[in-house]
Short mmCIF file of C-alpha atoms and ligand atoms in Angstrom, two decimals:
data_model
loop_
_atom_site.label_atom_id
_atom_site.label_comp_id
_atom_site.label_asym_id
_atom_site.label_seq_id
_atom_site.Cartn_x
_atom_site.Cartn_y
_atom_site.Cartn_z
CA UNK L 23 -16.26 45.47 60.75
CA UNK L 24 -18.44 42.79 58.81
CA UNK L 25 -16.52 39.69 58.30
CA UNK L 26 -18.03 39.60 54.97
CA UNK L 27 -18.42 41.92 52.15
CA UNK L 28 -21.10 41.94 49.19
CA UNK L 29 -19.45 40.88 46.00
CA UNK L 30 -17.35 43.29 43.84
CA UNK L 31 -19.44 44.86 41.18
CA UNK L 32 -22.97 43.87 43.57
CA UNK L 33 -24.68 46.18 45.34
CA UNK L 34 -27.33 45.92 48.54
CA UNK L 35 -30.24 47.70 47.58
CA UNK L 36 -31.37 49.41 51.27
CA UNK L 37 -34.65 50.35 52.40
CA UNK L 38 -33.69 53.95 51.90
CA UNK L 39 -33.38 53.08 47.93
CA UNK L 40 -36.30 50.68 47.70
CA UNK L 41 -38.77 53.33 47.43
CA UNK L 42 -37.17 54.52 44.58
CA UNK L 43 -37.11 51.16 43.02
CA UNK L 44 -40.27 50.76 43.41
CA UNK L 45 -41.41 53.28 41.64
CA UNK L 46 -39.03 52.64 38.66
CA UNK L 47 -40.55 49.32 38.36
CA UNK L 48 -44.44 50.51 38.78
CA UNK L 49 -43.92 52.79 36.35
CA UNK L 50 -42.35 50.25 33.57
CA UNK L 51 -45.00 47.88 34.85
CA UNK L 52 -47.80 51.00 33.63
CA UNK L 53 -46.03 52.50 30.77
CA UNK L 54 -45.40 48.88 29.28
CA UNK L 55 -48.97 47.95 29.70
CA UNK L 56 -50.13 51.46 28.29
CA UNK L 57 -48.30 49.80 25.40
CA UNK L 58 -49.82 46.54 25.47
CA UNK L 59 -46.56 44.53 26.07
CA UNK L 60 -47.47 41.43 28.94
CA UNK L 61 -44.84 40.61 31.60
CA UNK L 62 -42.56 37.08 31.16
CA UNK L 63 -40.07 36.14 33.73
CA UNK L 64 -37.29 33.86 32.58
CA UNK L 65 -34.81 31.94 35.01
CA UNK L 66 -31.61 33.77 35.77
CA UNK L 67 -29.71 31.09 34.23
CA UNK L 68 -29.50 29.17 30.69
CA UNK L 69 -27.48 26.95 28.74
CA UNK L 70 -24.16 28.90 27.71
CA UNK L 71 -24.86 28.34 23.90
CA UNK L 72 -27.91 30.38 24.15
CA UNK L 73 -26.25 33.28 24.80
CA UNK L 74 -23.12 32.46 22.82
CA UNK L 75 -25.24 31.81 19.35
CA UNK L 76 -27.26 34.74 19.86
CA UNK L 77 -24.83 37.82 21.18
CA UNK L 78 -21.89 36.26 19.05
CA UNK L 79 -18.93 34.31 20.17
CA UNK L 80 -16.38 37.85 19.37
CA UNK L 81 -18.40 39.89 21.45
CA UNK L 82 -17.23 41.24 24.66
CA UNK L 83 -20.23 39.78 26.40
CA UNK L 84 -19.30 36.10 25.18
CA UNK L 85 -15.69 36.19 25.39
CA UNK L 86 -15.08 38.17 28.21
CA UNK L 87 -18.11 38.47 30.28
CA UNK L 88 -20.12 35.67 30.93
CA UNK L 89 -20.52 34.38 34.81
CA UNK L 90 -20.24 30.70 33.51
CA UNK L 91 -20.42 27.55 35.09
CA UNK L 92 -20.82 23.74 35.35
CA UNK L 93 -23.75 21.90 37.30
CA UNK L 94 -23.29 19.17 38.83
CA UNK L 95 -23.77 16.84 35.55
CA UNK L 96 -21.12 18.95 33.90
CA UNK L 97 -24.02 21.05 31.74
CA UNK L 98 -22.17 24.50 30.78
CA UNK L 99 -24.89 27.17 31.84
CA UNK L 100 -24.20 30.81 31.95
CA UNK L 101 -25.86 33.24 34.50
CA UNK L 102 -28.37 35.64 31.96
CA UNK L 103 -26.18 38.60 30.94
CA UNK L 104 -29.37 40.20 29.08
CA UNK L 105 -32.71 39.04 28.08
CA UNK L 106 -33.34 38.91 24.51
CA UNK L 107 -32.15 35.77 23.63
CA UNK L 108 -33.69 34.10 26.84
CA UNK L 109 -37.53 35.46 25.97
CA UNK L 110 -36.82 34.22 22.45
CA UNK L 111 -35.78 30.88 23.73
CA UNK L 112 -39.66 30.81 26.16
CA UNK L 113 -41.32 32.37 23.12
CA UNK L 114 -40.19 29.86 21.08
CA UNK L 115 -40.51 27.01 23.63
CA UNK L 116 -44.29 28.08 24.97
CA UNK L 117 -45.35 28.91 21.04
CA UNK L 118 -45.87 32.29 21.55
CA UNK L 119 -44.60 33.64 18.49
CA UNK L 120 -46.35 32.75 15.22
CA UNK L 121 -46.96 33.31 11.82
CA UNK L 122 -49.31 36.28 11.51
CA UNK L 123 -49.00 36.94 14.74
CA UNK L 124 -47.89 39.82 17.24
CA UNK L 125 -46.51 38.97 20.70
CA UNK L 126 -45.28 41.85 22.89
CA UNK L 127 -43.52 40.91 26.30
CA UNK L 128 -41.42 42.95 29.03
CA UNK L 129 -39.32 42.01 31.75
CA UNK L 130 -37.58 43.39 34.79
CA UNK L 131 -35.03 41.41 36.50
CA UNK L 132 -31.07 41.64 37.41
CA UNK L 133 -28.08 40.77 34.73
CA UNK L 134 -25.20 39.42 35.33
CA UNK L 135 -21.85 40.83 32.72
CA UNK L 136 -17.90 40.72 34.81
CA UNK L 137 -17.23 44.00 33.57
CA UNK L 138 -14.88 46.21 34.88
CA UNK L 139 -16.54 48.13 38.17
CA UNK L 140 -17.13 51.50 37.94
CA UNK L 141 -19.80 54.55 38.38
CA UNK L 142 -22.52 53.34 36.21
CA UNK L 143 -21.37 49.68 35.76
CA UNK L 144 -21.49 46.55 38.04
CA UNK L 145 -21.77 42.61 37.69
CA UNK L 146 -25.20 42.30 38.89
CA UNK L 147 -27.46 45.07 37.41
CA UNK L 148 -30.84 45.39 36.58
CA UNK L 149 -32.87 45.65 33.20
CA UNK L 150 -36.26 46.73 32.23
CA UNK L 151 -36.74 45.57 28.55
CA UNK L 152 -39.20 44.72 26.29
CA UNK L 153 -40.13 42.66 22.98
CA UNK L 154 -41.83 42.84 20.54
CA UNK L 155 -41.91 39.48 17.82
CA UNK L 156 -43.66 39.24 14.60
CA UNK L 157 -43.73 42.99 12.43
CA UNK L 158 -41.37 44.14 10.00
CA UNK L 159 -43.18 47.66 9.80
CA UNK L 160 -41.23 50.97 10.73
CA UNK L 161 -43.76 52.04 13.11
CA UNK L 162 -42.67 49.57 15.31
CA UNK L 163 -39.22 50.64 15.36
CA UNK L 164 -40.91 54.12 16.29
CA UNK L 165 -43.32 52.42 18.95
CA UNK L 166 -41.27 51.06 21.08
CA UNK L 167 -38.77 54.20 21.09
CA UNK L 168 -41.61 56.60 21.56
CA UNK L 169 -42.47 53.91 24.44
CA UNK L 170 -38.75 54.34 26.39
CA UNK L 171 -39.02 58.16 25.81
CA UNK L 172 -43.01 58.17 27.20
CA UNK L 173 -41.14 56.08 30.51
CA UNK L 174 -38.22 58.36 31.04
CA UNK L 175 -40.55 61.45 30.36
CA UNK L 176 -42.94 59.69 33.33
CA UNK L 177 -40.06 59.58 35.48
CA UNK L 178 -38.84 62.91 34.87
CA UNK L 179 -35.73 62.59 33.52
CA UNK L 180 -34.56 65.63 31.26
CA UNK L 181 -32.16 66.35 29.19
CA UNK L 182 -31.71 62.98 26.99
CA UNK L 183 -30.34 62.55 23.41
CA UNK L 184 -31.27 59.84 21.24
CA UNK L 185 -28.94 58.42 19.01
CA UNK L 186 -30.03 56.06 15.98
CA UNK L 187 -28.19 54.20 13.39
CA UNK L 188 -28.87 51.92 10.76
CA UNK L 189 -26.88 48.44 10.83
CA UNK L 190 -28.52 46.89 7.93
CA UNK L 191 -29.27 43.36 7.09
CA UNK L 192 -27.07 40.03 5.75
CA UNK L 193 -27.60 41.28 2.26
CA UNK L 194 -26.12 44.90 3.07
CA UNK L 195 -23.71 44.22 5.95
CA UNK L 196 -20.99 42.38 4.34
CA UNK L 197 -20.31 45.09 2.21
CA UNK L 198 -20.33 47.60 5.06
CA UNK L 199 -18.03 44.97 6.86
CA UNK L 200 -15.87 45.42 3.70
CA UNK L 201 -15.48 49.35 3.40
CA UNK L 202 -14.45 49.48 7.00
CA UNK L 203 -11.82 46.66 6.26
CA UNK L 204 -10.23 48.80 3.63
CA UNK L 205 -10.71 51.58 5.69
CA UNK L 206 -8.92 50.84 9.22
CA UNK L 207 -6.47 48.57 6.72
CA UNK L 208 -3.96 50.91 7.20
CA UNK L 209 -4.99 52.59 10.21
CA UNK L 210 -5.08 49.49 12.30
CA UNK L 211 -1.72 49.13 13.30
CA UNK L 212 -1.80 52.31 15.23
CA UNK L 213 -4.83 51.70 17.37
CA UNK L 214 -5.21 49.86 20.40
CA UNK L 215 -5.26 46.28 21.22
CA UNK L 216 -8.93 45.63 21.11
CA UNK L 217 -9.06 47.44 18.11
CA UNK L 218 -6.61 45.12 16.38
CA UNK L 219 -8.07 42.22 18.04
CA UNK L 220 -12.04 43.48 16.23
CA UNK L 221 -10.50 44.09 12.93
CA UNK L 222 -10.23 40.37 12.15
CA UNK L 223 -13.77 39.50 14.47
CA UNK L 224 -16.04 41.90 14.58
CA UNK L 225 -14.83 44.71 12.35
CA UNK L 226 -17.94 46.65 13.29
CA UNK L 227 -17.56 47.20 16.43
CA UNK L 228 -14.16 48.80 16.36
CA UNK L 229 -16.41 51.31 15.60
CA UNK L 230 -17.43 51.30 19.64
CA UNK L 231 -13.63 52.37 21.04
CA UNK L 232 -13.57 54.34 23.79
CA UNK L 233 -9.69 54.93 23.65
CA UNK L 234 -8.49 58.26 22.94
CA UNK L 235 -5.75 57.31 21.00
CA UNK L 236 -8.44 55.79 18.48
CA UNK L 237 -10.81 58.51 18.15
CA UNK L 238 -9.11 60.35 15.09
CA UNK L 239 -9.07 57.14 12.89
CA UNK L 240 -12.50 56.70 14.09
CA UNK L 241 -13.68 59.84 13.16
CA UNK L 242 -13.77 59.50 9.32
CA UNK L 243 -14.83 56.24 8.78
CA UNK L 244 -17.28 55.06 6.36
CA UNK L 245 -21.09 55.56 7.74
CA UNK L 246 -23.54 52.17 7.60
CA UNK L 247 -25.94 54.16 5.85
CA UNK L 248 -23.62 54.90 3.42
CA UNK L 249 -23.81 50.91 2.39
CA UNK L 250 -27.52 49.93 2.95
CA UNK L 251 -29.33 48.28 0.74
CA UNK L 252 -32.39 49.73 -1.16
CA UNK L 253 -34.57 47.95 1.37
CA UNK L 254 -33.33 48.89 4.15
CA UNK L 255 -32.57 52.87 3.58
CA UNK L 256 -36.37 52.86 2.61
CA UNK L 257 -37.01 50.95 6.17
CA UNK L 258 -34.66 53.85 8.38
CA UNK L 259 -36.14 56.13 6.31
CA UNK L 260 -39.80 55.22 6.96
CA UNK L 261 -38.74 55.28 11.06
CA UNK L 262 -37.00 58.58 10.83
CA UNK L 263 -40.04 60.24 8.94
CA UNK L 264 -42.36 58.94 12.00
CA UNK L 265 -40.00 60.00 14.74
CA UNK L 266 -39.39 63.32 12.91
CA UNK L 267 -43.24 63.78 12.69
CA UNK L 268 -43.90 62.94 16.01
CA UNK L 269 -41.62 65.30 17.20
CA UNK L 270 -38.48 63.04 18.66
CA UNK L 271 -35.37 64.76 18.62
CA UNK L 272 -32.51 62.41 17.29
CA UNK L 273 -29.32 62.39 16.22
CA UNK L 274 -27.71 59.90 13.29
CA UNK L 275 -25.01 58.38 15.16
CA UNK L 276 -22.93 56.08 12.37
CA UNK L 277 -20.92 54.86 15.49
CA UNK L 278 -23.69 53.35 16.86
CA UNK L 279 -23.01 49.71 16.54
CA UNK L 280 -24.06 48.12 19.84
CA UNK L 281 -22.30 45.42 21.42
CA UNK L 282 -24.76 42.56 20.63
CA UNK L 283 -24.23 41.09 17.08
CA UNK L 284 -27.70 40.17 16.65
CA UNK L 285 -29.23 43.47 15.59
CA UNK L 286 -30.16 43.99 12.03
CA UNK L 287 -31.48 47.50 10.83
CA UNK L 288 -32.39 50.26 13.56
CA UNK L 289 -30.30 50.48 16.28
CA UNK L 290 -30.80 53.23 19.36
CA UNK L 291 -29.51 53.80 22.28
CA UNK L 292 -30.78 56.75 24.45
CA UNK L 293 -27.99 58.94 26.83
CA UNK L 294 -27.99 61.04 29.78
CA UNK L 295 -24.34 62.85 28.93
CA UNK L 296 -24.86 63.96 33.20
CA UNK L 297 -23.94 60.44 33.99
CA UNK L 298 -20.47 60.33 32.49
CA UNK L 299 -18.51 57.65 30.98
CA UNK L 300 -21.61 55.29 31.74
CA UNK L 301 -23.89 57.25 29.86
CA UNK L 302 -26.38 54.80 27.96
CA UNK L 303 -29.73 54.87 30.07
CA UNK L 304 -31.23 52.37 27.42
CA UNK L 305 -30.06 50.97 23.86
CA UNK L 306 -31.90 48.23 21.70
CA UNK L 307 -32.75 47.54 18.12
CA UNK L 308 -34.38 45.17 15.50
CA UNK L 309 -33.06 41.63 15.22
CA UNK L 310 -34.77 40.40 12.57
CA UNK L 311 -33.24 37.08 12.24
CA UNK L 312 -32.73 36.17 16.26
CA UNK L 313 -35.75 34.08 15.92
CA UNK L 314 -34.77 31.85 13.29
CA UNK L 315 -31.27 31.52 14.51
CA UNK L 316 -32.36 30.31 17.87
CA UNK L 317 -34.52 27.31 15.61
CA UNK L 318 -37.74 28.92 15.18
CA UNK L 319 -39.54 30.24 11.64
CA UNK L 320 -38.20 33.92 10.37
CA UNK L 321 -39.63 36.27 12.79
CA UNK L 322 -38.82 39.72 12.41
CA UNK L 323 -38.52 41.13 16.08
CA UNK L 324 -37.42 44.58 17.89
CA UNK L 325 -36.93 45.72 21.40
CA UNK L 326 -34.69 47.80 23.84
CA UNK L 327 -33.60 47.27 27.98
CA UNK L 328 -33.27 50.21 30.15
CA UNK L 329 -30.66 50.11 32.37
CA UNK L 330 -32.32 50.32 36.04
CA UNK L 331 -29.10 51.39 38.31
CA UNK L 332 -28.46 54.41 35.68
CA UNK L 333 -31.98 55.70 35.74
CA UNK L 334 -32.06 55.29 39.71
CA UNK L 335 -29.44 57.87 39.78
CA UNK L 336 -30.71 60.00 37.61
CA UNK L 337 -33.95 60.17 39.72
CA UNK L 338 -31.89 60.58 42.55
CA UNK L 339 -29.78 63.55 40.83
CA UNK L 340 -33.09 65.11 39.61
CA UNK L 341 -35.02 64.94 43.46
CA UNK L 342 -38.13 64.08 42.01
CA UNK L 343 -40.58 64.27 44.58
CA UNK L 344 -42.27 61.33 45.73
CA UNK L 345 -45.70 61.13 44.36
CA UNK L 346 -44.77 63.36 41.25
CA UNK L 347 -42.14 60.92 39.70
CA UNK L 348 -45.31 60.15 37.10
CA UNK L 349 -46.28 63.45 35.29
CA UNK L 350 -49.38 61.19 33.67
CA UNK L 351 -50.24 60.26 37.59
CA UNK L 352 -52.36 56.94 37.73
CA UNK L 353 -55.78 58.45 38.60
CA UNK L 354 -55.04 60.97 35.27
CA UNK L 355 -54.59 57.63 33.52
CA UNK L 356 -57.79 55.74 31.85
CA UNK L 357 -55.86 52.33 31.73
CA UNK L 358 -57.54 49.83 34.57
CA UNK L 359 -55.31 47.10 35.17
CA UNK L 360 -52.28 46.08 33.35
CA UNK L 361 -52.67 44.61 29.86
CA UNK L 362 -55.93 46.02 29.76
CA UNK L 363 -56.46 47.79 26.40
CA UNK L 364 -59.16 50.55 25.61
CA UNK L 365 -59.48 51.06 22.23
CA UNK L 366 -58.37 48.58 19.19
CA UNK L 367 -57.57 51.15 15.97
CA UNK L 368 -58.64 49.08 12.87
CA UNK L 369 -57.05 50.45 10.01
CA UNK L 370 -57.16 49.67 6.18
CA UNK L 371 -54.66 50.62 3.67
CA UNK L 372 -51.49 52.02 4.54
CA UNK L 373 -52.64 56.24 4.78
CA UNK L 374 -55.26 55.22 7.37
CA UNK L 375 -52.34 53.05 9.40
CA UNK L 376 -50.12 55.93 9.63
CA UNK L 377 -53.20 58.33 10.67
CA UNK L 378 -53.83 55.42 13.15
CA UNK L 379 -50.63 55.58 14.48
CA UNK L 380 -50.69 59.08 14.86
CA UNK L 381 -54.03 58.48 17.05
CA UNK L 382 -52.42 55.79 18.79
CA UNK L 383 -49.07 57.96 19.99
CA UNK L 384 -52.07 60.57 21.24
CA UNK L 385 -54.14 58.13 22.93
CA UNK L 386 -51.30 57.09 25.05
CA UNK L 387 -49.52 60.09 25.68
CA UNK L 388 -53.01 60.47 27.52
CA UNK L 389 -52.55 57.56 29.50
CA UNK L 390 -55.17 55.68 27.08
CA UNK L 391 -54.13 52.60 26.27
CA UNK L 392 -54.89 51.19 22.66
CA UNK L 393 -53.40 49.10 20.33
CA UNK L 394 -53.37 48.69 16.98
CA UNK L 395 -52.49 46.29 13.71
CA UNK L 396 -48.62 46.03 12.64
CA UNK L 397 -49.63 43.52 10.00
CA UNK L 398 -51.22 44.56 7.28
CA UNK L 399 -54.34 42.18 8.37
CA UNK L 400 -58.06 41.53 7.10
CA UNK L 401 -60.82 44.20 8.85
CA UNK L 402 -62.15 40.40 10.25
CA UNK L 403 -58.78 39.49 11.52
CA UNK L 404 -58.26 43.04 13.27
CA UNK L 405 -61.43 43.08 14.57
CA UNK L 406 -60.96 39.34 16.20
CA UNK L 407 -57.62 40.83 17.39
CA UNK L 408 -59.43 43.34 19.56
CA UNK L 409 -62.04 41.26 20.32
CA UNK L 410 -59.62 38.87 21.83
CA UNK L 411 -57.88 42.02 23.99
CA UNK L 412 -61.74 42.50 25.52
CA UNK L 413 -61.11 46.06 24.16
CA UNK L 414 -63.98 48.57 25.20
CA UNK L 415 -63.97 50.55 21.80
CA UNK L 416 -63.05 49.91 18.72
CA UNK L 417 -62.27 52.81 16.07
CA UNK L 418 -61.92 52.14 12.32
CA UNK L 419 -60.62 54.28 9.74
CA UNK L 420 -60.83 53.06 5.99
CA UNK L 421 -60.45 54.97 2.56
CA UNK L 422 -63.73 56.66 3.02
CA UNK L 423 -63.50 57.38 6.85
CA UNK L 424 -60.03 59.18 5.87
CA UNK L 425 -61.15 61.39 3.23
CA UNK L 426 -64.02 62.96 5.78
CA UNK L 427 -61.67 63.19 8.64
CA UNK L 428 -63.42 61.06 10.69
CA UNK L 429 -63.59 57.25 11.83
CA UNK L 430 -66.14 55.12 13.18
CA UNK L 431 -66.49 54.38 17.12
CA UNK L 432 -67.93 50.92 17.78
CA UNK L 433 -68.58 50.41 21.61
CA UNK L 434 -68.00 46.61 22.15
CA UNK L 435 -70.53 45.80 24.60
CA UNK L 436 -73.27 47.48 23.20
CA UNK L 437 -72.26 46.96 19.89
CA UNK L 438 -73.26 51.13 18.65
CA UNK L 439 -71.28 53.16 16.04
CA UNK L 440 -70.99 56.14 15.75
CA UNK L 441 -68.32 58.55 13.13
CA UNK L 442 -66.06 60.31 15.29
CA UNK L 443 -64.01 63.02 14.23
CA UNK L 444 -60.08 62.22 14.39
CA UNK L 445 -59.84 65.64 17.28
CA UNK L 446 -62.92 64.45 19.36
CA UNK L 447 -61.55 61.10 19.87
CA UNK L 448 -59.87 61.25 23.42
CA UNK L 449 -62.81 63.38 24.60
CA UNK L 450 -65.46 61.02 23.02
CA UNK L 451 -63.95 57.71 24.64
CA UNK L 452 -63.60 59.33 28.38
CA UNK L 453 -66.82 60.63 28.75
P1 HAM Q 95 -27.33 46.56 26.32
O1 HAM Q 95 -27.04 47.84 25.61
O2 HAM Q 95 -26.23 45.61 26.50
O3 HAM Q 95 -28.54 45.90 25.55
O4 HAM Q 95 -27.92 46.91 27.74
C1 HAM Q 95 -29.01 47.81 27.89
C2 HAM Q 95 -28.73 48.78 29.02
O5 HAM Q 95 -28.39 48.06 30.21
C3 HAM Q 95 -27.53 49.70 28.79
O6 HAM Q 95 -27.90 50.82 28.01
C4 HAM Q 95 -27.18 50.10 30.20
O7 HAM Q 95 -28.01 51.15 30.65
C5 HAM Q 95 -27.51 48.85 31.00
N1 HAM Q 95 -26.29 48.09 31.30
C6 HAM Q 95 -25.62 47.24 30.51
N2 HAM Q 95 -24.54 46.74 31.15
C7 HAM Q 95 -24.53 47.27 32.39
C8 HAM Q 95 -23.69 47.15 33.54
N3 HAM Q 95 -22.64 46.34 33.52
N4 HAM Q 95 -23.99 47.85 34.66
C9 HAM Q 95 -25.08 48.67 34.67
N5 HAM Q 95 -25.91 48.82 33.63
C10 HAM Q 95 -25.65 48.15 32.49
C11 HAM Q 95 -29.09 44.69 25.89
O8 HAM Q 95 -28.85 44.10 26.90
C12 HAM Q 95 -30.13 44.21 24.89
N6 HAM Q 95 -30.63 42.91 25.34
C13 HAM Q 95 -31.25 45.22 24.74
C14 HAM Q 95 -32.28 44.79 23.75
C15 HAM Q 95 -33.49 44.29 24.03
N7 HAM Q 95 -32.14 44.78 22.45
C16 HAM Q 95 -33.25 44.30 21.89
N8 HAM Q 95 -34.07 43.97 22.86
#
């Protein structure tokens, strides 16, 4: 017998399994391009107040979770238990966020949480995430869940549900924070220890019990939706109307509170119920104050991390095939290299931007990858956007190009137009 074992809650990752891995990763790697989001790889470790200013001192993470330690000049630092806060610290640090300005990032790369081991969970695990920094609009709460669902769909994973919520903002939460107060005032003393524990901390996420002795108290407590503020109702409202029209099937879940505290409005988290008790394949959200918190301007910002150990077993459940785990396979797939966008979709006025977007959700379900403007710019500064991406096409749909059903196709290097029709698109930019 080996004299020594790996570390509870670790896991050695054979050759046998590396394969798989691999192909998890390539396809992030393309279906985050696709997307336009560039990779960023942050040390594993950080100073412990990062994490504990951005996830919040009550949550489990923080209190319970964190592999902490001293170096050798007594700094506290805290092995990365996700990776939000850590790519806002670089953003901030390397100035890539910025006033009228959109930054999308990923990263892949192991966490570290001392949970209790069990199917699905583990101290080291692995995350695929990305970010995106600098756009308030609804469509970007829609992008980047129309982006997980586009991965999982690549992989072949079936059978999913996605479950949103709405946590709203500092003007709306309070209030929220209140009606569950006088809700569970009563009720409290009956539930579990954790439960008790939350109600004075982080009321919220009593919401998130697991124990079966809590569910029926759980079950008819006040919804956050109930409690949002005019602003943001309109802003889930606007993300369920594009997810509805492009066809995602969702579910309202008013439980969904996530265990971070720095998410403001949308939250999702997307399940396989196969896997069990561990059943969250991926779960993120806005966090539209993060930025500022963590000492830079107000930057609203939204993103999501897959869990990689969850989705390597569903691959391995479903036996897909090597070589078919992509149903877009990469010679089907116009995108050259990584970060290498297409087609820039100019848009002015907000009907043409939600046409756009429609384009935009075709273009990549193609395997085209194209980008376009989340805010609200000048034609000049969209047009220096994609000129900056060394896009091949750009396509441009104003008041008048909207009314005859058709935008205009500019072909960079050559600088020609032509009007396109909004159908003829895809086949006009492969030929
Ligand atoms: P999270 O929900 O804590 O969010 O983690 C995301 C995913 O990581 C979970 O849905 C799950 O699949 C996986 N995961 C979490 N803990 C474990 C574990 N102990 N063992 C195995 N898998 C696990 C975040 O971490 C946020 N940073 C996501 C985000 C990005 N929000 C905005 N941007």
């Amino acid at each position: 017998m080996a004299k020594y074992a790996v570390p509870r809650g670790t896991k050695d990752i054979l050759p046998d399994e590396t394969a798989l891995w691999q192909r998890l990763e390539s396809a992030c790697r393309r279906v985050f391009g696709l997307y336009n989001y560039g990779e960023i790889r942050t040390p594993i470790f950080e100073a412990t107040d990062l994490f504990a200013r951005s996830i919040g001192v009550s949550s489990d993470i923080v209190s319970k979770e964190m592999y902490e330690f001293k170096d050798r000049k007594g700094r506290s630092l805290t092995l990365r238990p996700e990776a939000t806060a850590p790519v806002v610290r670089a953003a901030l640090e390397n100035n890539l966020i910025g006033p009228d300005k959109l930054t999308k990032l990923y990263y892949i790369g192991p966490m570290f949480r001392y949970e209790r081991p069990q199917a699905g969970r583990q101290r080291q695990f692995h995350q695929a995430g990305v970010e995106v920094f600098g756009s308030a609009d609804p469509l970007v709460d829609a992008e980047i869940i129309l982006l997980n669902l586009q991965l999982f769909q690549e992989l072949g994973l079936n059978d999913l549900s996605v479950n949103l919520n709405s946590v709203g903002c500092s003007v709306c939460r309070p209030d929220y924070r209140q009606k569950l107060k006088e809700y569970f005032h009563d009720k409290v003393k009956k539930m579990c220890a954790d439960c008790l524990n939350r109600y004075e901390t982080n009321t919220l996420r009593i919401l998130d019990c697991k124990e079966a002795g809590c569910q029926a108290a759980l079950e008819g407590a006040p919804a956050a939706v109930a409690s949002l503020c005019p602003e943001c109702l309109a802003h889930f409202q606007a993300a369920i109307k594009t997810l509805d029209y492009q066809q995602v099937n969702f579910v309202v879940n008013k439980r969904l509170v996530r265990g971070l505290d720095y998410y403001t409005r949308t939250t999702f988290e997307i399940i396989a119920p196969s896997l069990g008790a561990q059943n969250a394949i991926s779960g993120g959200g806005r966090y539209d104050g993060l930025v500022e918190t963590l000492g830079g301007k107000p930057t609203p910002a939204a993103g999501f991390a897959v869990g990689m150990e969850r989705v390597i077993t569903l691959m391995t459940n479903d036996a897909v095939p090597a070589g078919q785990t992509a149903r877009m396979g990469r010679q089907e797939c116009l995108m050259t290299n990584e970060g290498d966008i297409i087609l820039y979709l100019v848009t002015l006025g907000e009907e043409a931007k939600k046409l756009g977007f429609d384009q935009l959700v075709k273009l990549r379900k193609k395997g085209i990858s194209a980008e376009i403007d989340y805010l609200g710019r000048s034609l000049k500064a969209q047009l220096k956007t994609a000129d900056r991406l060394g896009v091949k096409y750009v396509y441009i749909i104003g008041e008048a190009e909207l009314k005859q059903g058709q935008g205009i196709l500019k072909k960079m290097a050559t600088a020609e137009q032509k009007e396109i029709k909004f159908d003829s698109l895809e086949e006009e930019i492969k030929l």
